[in-house]
Amino acid sequence: MILGQLDKSYVLASETSALNLVKARALREVEPGEILVIEGSRMKSLKPFKPVERLARCVFEQIYFARPDSNIFGRNVQAARRDLGRALAKEMRGIAADIVVPVPDSGVAAALGFSDESRIPFEMALVRSHYVSRTFIKPTQELRDLAAELKLAPVIETLKGKRIVLIDDSIVRGTTSRKITKSLRAAGVREIHLAVSSPPIVSPCYYGIDTPRSGELIANRNSLEEIRKFLEVDSLHYLSLEGMLEAAGGGDSSGYCTACFTKIYPTPISDYQAPRSQQIT
Ligand code: SF4
């Protein structure tokens, strides 16, 4: 939560972008275990719990969830995503391609960073319809399929005959990515090098991010080569864990939860299984 100020009042929101909207000034993040008591224009901060031994902030906020115009964990999200793209380009140095194409919208900043670093021109060659919401939170596969098809359209004139680096922020089930690569092939793309600005997601989140169960995560049950074949791409690259942490934190890679990439949870996870109704299916 972000604490902000609007005239003499305090305001709270989950992201700074909401504060910008009402012209409030962001003051600071609410600290772990902190209780704020706000009465009129007075505020009291209480810290009744023992201090946290280490922070475990969700790195996925920087990768995908937060809005690019927000500042999260002291960093602008757009800048963090650009840095993720730069880091990816460094790890893929020498890749031969004609254009860098983002999967919009959350892949755009990373693609700009990739393009900056690699000097491969950036092209908005996939156009997103803003009338369809995020696909991975749709309740059924049928709805997700329909949403994916409606959501992104290739710009054939830009793509035909090209070798492209396709940038996405993450791959969850792989079904959306596969639809995109199929539509790119149909548009006449010559080579697709899929580059992901985060490591493979191998484990579910139990901290409130609605990710699928292990068995539904493509990277949980398949090798890199199997995923590459499933997605029908010429090559597949994921950003390394170290590269992601360094880029997301702007040089300070400490204090993040990375459990969905590492299976190392910051708290004990026994045999917890989220009820089906709470999960993406
Ligand atoms: S498991 Fe992944 S999505 Fe969940 S809090 Fe940790 S980093 Fe974020």
mmCIF file of C-alpha atoms and ligand atoms in Angstrom:
data_model
loop_
_atom_site.group_PDB
_atom_site.id
_atom_site.type_symbol
_atom_site.label_atom_id
_atom_site.label_comp_id
_atom_site.label_asym_id
_atom_site.label_seq_id
_atom_site.Cartn_x
_atom_site.Cartn_y
_atom_site.Cartn_z
ATOM 1 C CA MET A 1 0.000 0.000 0.000
ATOM 2 C CA ILE A 2 1.068 3.538 -0.767
ATOM 3 C CA LEU A 3 0.334 6.380 1.610
ATOM 4 C CA GLY A 4 -0.333 9.707 -0.012
ATOM 5 C CA GLN A 5 -1.530 13.151 0.847
ATOM 6 C CA LEU A 6 -4.263 15.212 -0.724
ATOM 7 C CA ASP A 7 -4.510 18.702 0.784
ATOM 8 C CA LYS A 8 -4.797 18.001 4.503
ATOM 9 C CA SER A 9 -6.090 14.456 4.111
ATOM 10 C CA TYR A 10 -4.292 11.135 3.809
ATOM 11 C CA VAL A 11 -5.101 8.738 0.995
ATOM 12 C CA LEU A 12 -4.128 5.102 0.481
ATOM 13 C CA ALA A 13 -3.926 3.032 -2.689
ATOM 14 C CA SER A 14 -2.208 -0.116 -3.895
ATOM 15 C CA GLU A 15 -0.264 1.804 -6.559
ATOM 16 C CA THR A 16 1.007 5.343 -6.992
ATOM 17 C CA SER A 17 -0.780 5.650 -10.347
ATOM 18 C CA ALA A 18 -4.076 5.872 -8.444
ATOM 19 C CA LEU A 19 -2.709 8.764 -6.408
ATOM 20 C CA ASN A 20 -1.608 10.580 -9.563
ATOM 21 C CA LEU A 21 -5.144 10.310 -10.854
ATOM 22 C CA VAL A 22 -6.628 12.254 -7.934
ATOM 23 C CA LYS A 23 -3.589 14.614 -7.832
ATOM 24 C CA ALA A 24 -2.458 13.319 -4.458
ATOM 25 C CA ARG A 25 1.221 13.292 -3.479
ATOM 26 C CA ALA A 26 2.812 9.928 -2.737
ATOM 27 C CA LEU A 27 4.494 10.023 0.664
ATOM 28 C CA ARG A 28 5.778 6.488 1.227
ATOM 29 C CA GLU A 29 4.935 2.788 1.194
ATOM 30 C CA VAL A 30 3.240 1.277 4.216
ATOM 31 C CA GLU A 31 5.883 -0.853 5.884
ATOM 32 C CA PRO A 32 5.551 -4.598 6.506
ATOM 33 C CA GLY A 33 3.606 -5.140 9.737
ATOM 34 C CA GLU A 34 2.798 -1.455 10.071
ATOM 35 C CA ILE A 35 -0.670 -0.266 11.112
ATOM 36 C CA LEU A 36 -1.728 3.254 10.208
ATOM 37 C CA VAL A 37 -4.508 4.814 12.237
ATOM 38 C CA ILE A 38 -5.946 7.789 10.404
ATOM 39 C CA GLU A 39 -8.474 10.048 12.057
ATOM 40 C CA GLY A 40 -9.361 13.148 10.115
ATOM 41 C CA SER A 41 -6.091 14.859 9.239
ATOM 42 C CA ARG A 42 -4.118 13.046 11.980
ATOM 43 C CA MET A 43 -2.221 9.837 11.421
ATOM 44 C CA LYS A 44 -0.551 7.457 13.839
ATOM 45 C CA SER A 45 1.846 4.697 12.829
ATOM 46 C CA LEU A 46 1.890 1.565 14.993
ATOM 47 C CA LYS A 47 4.370 -1.280 14.719
ATOM 48 C CA PRO A 48 3.118 -3.916 17.128
ATOM 49 C CA PHE A 49 4.954 -6.859 15.554
ATOM 50 C CA LYS A 50 8.585 -7.764 15.767
ATOM 51 C CA PRO A 51 10.510 -6.380 12.769
ATOM 52 C CA VAL A 52 10.653 -8.595 9.676
ATOM 53 C CA GLU A 53 13.910 -10.476 9.333
ATOM 54 C CA ARG A 54 13.992 -10.043 5.588
ATOM 55 C CA LEU A 55 11.761 -8.523 2.980
ATOM 56 C CA ALA A 56 10.057 -10.754 0.411
ATOM 57 C CA ARG A 57 8.481 -8.301 -2.001
ATOM 58 C CA CYS A 58 6.686 -9.747 -5.019
ATOM 59 C CA VAL A 59 9.009 -9.368 -8.005
ATOM 60 C CA PHE A 60 6.061 -10.072 -10.288
ATOM 61 C CA GLU A 61 4.754 -6.584 -9.546
ATOM 62 C CA GLN A 62 7.725 -5.200 -11.477
ATOM 63 C CA ILE A 63 7.470 -7.813 -14.227
ATOM 64 C CA TYR A 64 3.755 -7.845 -14.981
ATOM 65 C CA PHE A 65 1.201 -6.754 -12.414
ATOM 66 C CA ALA A 66 1.798 -3.124 -11.591
ATOM 67 C CA ARG A 67 1.010 -0.305 -13.963
ATOM 68 C CA PRO A 68 4.049 1.153 -15.757
ATOM 69 C CA ASP A 69 3.195 4.630 -14.486
ATOM 70 C CA SER A 70 3.395 3.432 -10.877
ATOM 71 C CA ASN A 71 6.396 3.431 -8.593
ATOM 72 C CA ILE A 72 6.731 0.166 -6.689
ATOM 73 C CA PHE A 73 9.384 -0.598 -4.073
ATOM 74 C CA GLY A 74 10.985 2.762 -4.773
ATOM 75 C CA ARG A 75 11.306 2.225 -8.534
ATOM 76 C CA ASN A 76 9.263 3.263 -11.504
ATOM 77 C CA VAL A 77 7.754 0.143 -13.069
ATOM 78 C CA GLN A 78 8.332 1.246 -16.664
ATOM 79 C CA ALA A 79 12.034 1.842 -15.905
ATOM 80 C CA ALA A 80 12.316 -1.544 -14.198
ATOM 81 C CA ARG A 81 10.736 -3.306 -17.196
ATOM 82 C CA ARG A 82 13.064 -1.498 -19.595
ATOM 83 C CA ASP A 83 15.981 -2.710 -17.507
ATOM 84 C CA LEU A 84 14.604 -6.254 -17.627
ATOM 85 C CA GLY A 85 14.608 -5.988 -21.437
ATOM 86 C CA ARG A 86 18.159 -4.622 -21.444
ATOM 87 C CA ALA A 87 19.322 -7.467 -19.224
ATOM 88 C CA LEU A 88 17.676 -9.962 -21.564
ATOM 89 C CA ALA A 89 19.426 -8.428 -24.586
ATOM 90 C CA LYS A 90 22.777 -8.679 -22.784
ATOM 91 C CA GLU A 91 22.131 -12.354 -22.093
ATOM 92 C CA MET A 92 21.159 -12.897 -25.744
ATOM 93 C CA ARG A 93 24.018 -10.902 -27.227
ATOM 94 C CA GLY A 94 24.665 -11.795 -30.875
ATOM 95 C CA ILE A 95 21.102 -12.812 -31.739
ATOM 96 C CA ALA A 96 20.434 -12.097 -35.423
ATOM 97 C CA ALA A 97 17.050 -10.484 -36.058
ATOM 98 C CA ASP A 98 15.453 -7.696 -38.100
ATOM 99 C CA ILE A 99 12.995 -6.284 -35.549
ATOM 100 C CA VAL A 100 12.046 -6.487 -31.871
ATOM 101 C CA VAL A 101 8.300 -6.947 -31.389
ATOM 102 C CA PRO A 102 6.584 -6.746 -27.997
ATOM 103 C CA VAL A 103 3.576 -8.712 -26.876
ATOM 104 C CA PRO A 104 1.522 -5.703 -25.821
ATOM 105 C CA ASP A 105 0.978 -4.191 -23.368
ATOM 106 C CA SER A 106 3.168 -5.527 -20.594
ATOM 107 C CA GLY A 107 5.978 -6.602 -22.977
ATOM 108 C CA VAL A 108 6.368 -3.111 -24.477
ATOM 109 C CA ALA A 109 8.777 -1.594 -21.954
ATOM 110 C CA ALA A 110 10.989 -4.704 -21.932
ATOM 111 C CA ALA A 111 11.051 -4.671 -25.755
ATOM 112 C CA LEU A 112 12.118 -1.016 -25.747
ATOM 113 C CA GLY A 113 14.943 -1.909 -23.365
ATOM 114 C CA PHE A 114 15.905 -4.889 -25.525
ATOM 115 C CA SER A 115 15.916 -2.715 -28.627
ATOM 116 C CA ASP A 116 18.058 -0.017 -26.910
ATOM 117 C CA GLU A 117 20.618 -2.564 -25.828
ATOM 118 C CA SER A 118 20.712 -4.758 -28.946
ATOM 119 C CA ARG A 119 20.273 -1.915 -31.497
ATOM 120 C CA ILE A 120 17.654 -4.034 -33.250
ATOM 121 C CA PRO A 121 14.764 -1.742 -34.314
ATOM 122 C CA PHE A 122 11.591 -1.783 -32.231
ATOM 123 C CA GLU A 123 8.291 -2.326 -34.062
ATOM 124 C CA MET A 124 4.743 -2.357 -32.662
ATOM 125 C CA ALA A 125 3.839 -5.179 -35.030
ATOM 126 C CA LEU A 126 1.199 -6.738 -32.792
ATOM 127 C CA VAL A 127 -1.812 -4.550 -32.133
ATOM 128 C CA ARG A 128 -3.817 -5.031 -29.000
ATOM 129 C CA SER A 129 -7.539 -4.503 -28.684
ATOM 130 C CA HIS A 130 -8.241 -2.600 -25.489
ATOM 131 C CA TYR A 131 -11.708 -4.047 -25.228
ATOM 132 C CA VAL A 132 -10.470 -7.461 -24.064
ATOM 133 C CA SER A 133 -9.040 -7.836 -20.556
ATOM 134 C CA ARG A 134 -6.097 -10.008 -19.384
ATOM 135 C CA THR A 135 -6.400 -13.523 -20.719
ATOM 136 C CA PHE A 136 -4.826 -15.581 -18.006
ATOM 137 C CA ILE A 137 -7.480 -14.587 -15.493
ATOM 138 C CA LYS A 138 -10.423 -15.732 -17.623
ATOM 139 C CA PRO A 139 -12.376 -18.578 -16.016
ATOM 140 C CA THR A 140 -12.368 -21.170 -18.815
ATOM 141 C CA GLN A 141 -9.999 -22.247 -21.602
ATOM 142 C CA GLU A 142 -12.670 -21.488 -24.192
ATOM 143 C CA LEU A 143 -12.979 -17.893 -22.979
ATOM 144 C CA ARG A 144 -9.199 -17.550 -22.798
ATOM 145 C CA ASP A 145 -8.858 -18.805 -26.389
ATOM 146 C CA LEU A 146 -11.456 -16.384 -27.662
ATOM 147 C CA ALA A 147 -9.963 -13.496 -25.684
ATOM 148 C CA ALA A 148 -6.454 -14.279 -27.003
ATOM 149 C CA GLU A 149 -7.691 -14.264 -30.594
ATOM 150 C CA LEU A 150 -9.602 -11.033 -30.177
ATOM 151 C CA LYS A 151 -6.812 -9.402 -28.249
ATOM 152 C CA LEU A 152 -3.821 -9.305 -30.600
ATOM 153 C CA ALA A 153 -3.620 -8.743 -34.332
ATOM 154 C CA PRO A 154 -0.380 -8.937 -36.370
ATOM 155 C CA VAL A 155 0.581 -6.083 -38.693
ATOM 156 C CA ILE A 156 1.282 -8.245 -41.742
ATOM 157 C CA GLU A 157 3.077 -5.548 -43.768
ATOM 158 C CA THR A 158 5.627 -5.060 -40.984
ATOM 159 C CA LEU A 159 6.141 -8.735 -40.212
ATOM 160 C CA LYS A 160 6.223 -10.498 -43.569
ATOM 161 C CA GLY A 161 9.558 -12.194 -44.275
ATOM 162 C CA LYS A 162 11.172 -10.823 -41.075
ATOM 163 C CA ARG A 163 13.268 -12.470 -38.368
ATOM 164 C CA ILE A 164 11.789 -11.206 -35.140
ATOM 165 C CA VAL A 165 12.660 -11.186 -31.465
ATOM 166 C CA LEU A 166 9.274 -11.479 -29.797
ATOM 167 C CA ILE A 167 9.317 -10.111 -26.246
ATOM 168 C CA ASP A 168 6.881 -11.234 -23.574
ATOM 169 C CA ASP A 169 7.040 -10.587 -19.839
ATOM 170 C CA SER A 170 6.270 -14.161 -18.760
ATOM 171 C CA ILE A 171 4.870 -17.483 -19.930
ATOM 172 C CA VAL A 172 2.303 -19.115 -17.655
ATOM 173 C CA ARG A 173 0.481 -21.946 -19.432
ATOM 174 C CA GLY A 174 1.914 -21.238 -22.863
ATOM 175 C CA THR A 175 -1.462 -21.359 -24.575
ATOM 176 C CA THR A 176 -1.619 -17.624 -25.286
ATOM 177 C CA SER A 177 1.994 -17.545 -26.507
ATOM 178 C CA ARG A 178 1.273 -20.430 -28.872
ATOM 179 C CA LYS A 179 -1.685 -18.592 -30.383
ATOM 180 C CA ILE A 180 0.465 -15.525 -30.892
ATOM 181 C CA THR A 181 3.292 -17.434 -32.580
ATOM 182 C CA LYS A 182 0.796 -19.209 -34.842
ATOM 183 C CA SER A 183 -0.709 -15.887 -35.913
ATOM 184 C CA LEU A 184 2.790 -14.495 -36.529
ATOM 185 C CA ARG A 185 3.648 -17.462 -38.743
ATOM 186 C CA ALA A 186 0.373 -16.958 -40.602
ATOM 187 C CA ALA A 187 1.427 -13.332 -41.130
ATOM 188 C CA GLY A 188 4.582 -14.558 -42.904
ATOM 189 C CA VAL A 189 7.218 -14.132 -40.166
ATOM 190 C CA ARG A 190 10.413 -15.986 -41.181
ATOM 191 C CA GLU A 191 12.004 -16.628 -37.773
ATOM 192 C CA ILE A 192 10.605 -16.178 -34.274
ATOM 193 C CA HIS A 193 13.039 -15.866 -31.360
ATOM 194 C CA LEU A 194 10.901 -15.699 -28.254
ATOM 195 C CA ALA A 195 12.544 -13.816 -25.396
ATOM 196 C CA VAL A 196 10.918 -13.706 -21.970
ATOM 197 C CA SER A 197 11.835 -10.977 -19.492
ATOM 198 C CA SER A 198 11.548 -13.295 -16.474
ATOM 199 C CA PRO A 199 12.698 -16.855 -15.676
ATOM 200 C CA PRO A 200 10.452 -19.923 -16.200
ATOM 201 C CA ILE A 201 7.467 -20.019 -13.821
ATOM 202 C CA VAL A 202 7.708 -23.421 -12.176
ATOM 203 C CA SER A 203 5.608 -23.123 -9.053
ATOM 204 C CA PRO A 204 2.296 -21.575 -7.940
ATOM 205 C CA CYS A 205 1.937 -18.471 -5.804
ATOM 206 C CA TYR A 206 0.289 -18.896 -2.406
ATOM 207 C CA TYR A 207 0.457 -15.229 -1.476
ATOM 208 C CA GLY A 208 -2.525 -13.855 -3.302
ATOM 209 C CA ILE A 209 -1.427 -13.835 -6.935
ATOM 210 C CA ASP A 210 -3.865 -16.044 -8.764
ATOM 211 C CA THR A 211 -1.486 -18.320 -10.721
ATOM 212 C CA PRO A 212 -2.457 -21.847 -11.854
ATOM 213 C CA ARG A 213 -1.532 -25.093 -10.109
ATOM 214 C CA SER A 214 1.893 -26.599 -10.761
ATOM 215 C CA GLY A 215 0.650 -29.085 -13.366
ATOM 216 C CA GLU A 216 -0.805 -26.293 -15.504
ATOM 217 C CA LEU A 217 2.405 -24.260 -15.591
ATOM 218 C CA ILE A 218 4.183 -25.124 -18.816
ATOM 219 C CA ALA A 219 7.672 -24.744 -17.339
ATOM 220 C CA ASN A 220 6.841 -26.991 -14.396
ATOM 221 C CA ARG A 221 6.451 -30.087 -16.540
ATOM 222 C CA ASN A 222 8.485 -29.395 -19.682
ATOM 223 C CA SER A 223 12.094 -28.804 -20.631
ATOM 224 C CA LEU A 224 13.161 -25.658 -22.461
ATOM 225 C CA GLU A 225 13.313 -27.603 -25.717
ATOM 226 C CA GLU A 226 9.844 -29.074 -25.176
ATOM 227 C CA ILE A 227 8.437 -25.605 -24.548
ATOM 228 C CA ARG A 228 10.195 -24.280 -27.650
ATOM 229 C CA LYS A 229 8.635 -27.022 -29.764
ATOM 230 C CA PHE A 230 5.185 -26.489 -28.252
ATOM 231 C CA LEU A 231 5.377 -22.776 -28.983
ATOM 232 C CA GLU A 232 6.720 -23.445 -32.491
ATOM 233 C CA VAL A 233 9.509 -20.880 -32.228
ATOM 234 C CA ASP A 234 13.025 -20.990 -33.661
ATOM 235 C CA SER A 235 14.598 -20.250 -30.298
ATOM 236 C CA LEU A 236 13.397 -19.596 -26.757
ATOM 237 C CA HIS A 237 15.222 -17.509 -24.149
ATOM 238 C CA TYR A 238 14.290 -16.746 -20.558
ATOM 239 C CA LEU A 239 15.958 -14.056 -18.468
ATOM 240 C CA SER A 240 18.102 -15.614 -15.744
ATOM 241 C CA LEU A 241 17.053 -15.303 -12.092
ATOM 242 C CA GLU A 242 20.126 -13.191 -11.300
ATOM 243 C CA GLY A 243 19.512 -10.992 -14.351
ATOM 244 C CA MET A 244 15.884 -10.477 -13.356
ATOM 245 C CA LEU A 245 16.634 -9.568 -9.736
ATOM 246 C CA GLU A 246 19.419 -7.198 -10.659
ATOM 247 C CA ALA A 247 17.284 -5.427 -13.268
ATOM 248 C CA ALA A 248 14.049 -5.329 -11.236
ATOM 249 C CA GLY A 249 15.808 -3.890 -8.216
ATOM 250 C CA GLY A 250 17.877 -1.371 -10.190
ATOM 251 C CA GLY A 251 21.106 -2.945 -8.976
ATOM 252 C CA ASP A 252 19.828 -4.033 -5.570
ATOM 253 C CA SER A 253 18.628 -7.602 -5.967
ATOM 254 C CA SER A 254 17.831 -8.278 -2.302
ATOM 255 C CA GLY A 255 14.450 -8.392 -0.578
ATOM 256 C CA TYR A 256 12.380 -10.132 -3.219
ATOM 257 C CA CYS A 257 10.152 -13.207 -3.195
ATOM 258 C CA THR A 258 11.033 -15.404 -6.171
ATOM 259 C CA ALA A 259 9.147 -18.546 -5.156
ATOM 260 C CA CYS A 260 7.251 -18.980 -8.421
ATOM 261 C CA PHE A 261 10.612 -19.188 -10.220
ATOM 262 C CA THR A 262 12.605 -21.110 -7.624
ATOM 263 C CA LYS A 263 10.094 -23.122 -5.522
ATOM 264 C CA ILE A 264 11.824 -21.529 -2.525
ATOM 265 C CA TYR A 265 9.047 -19.911 -0.517
ATOM 266 C CA PRO A 266 9.851 -17.212 2.028
ATOM 267 C CA THR A 267 7.429 -18.826 4.528
ATOM 268 C CA PRO A 268 6.695 -22.499 5.229
ATOM 269 C CA ILE A 269 4.214 -23.874 2.699
ATOM 270 C CA SER A 270 2.881 -27.191 3.976
ATOM 271 C CA ASP A 271 0.336 -29.086 1.904
ATOM 272 C CA TYR A 272 -1.707 -25.980 1.184
ATOM 273 C CA GLN A 273 -3.877 -26.150 -1.916
ATOM 274 C CA ALA A 274 -5.989 -23.154 -2.829
ATOM 275 C CA PRO A 275 -9.672 -23.967 -3.316
ATOM 276 C CA ARG A 276 -10.450 -24.436 -6.992
ATOM 277 C CA SER A 277 -12.726 -21.398 -7.008
ATOM 278 C CA GLN A 278 -9.770 -19.124 -6.131
ATOM 279 C CA GLN A 279 -7.592 -20.320 -8.959
ATOM 280 C CA ILE A 280 -7.174 -19.552 -12.610
ATOM 281 C CA THR A 281 -8.416 -22.597 -14.468
HETATM 282 S S1 SF4 B 1 5.394 -16.578 -5.479
HETATM 283 FE FE1 SF4 B 1 5.795 -15.261 -7.276
HETATM 284 S S2 SF4 B 1 3.857 -14.157 -7.638
HETATM 285 FE FE2 SF4 B 1 3.796 -14.996 -5.545
HETATM 286 S S3 SF4 B 1 4.530 -13.345 -4.199
HETATM 287 FE FE3 SF4 B 1 6.303 -14.655 -4.724
HETATM 288 S S4 SF4 B 1 7.170 -13.667 -6.563
HETATM 289 FE FE4 SF4 B 1 5.121 -12.850 -6.308
#
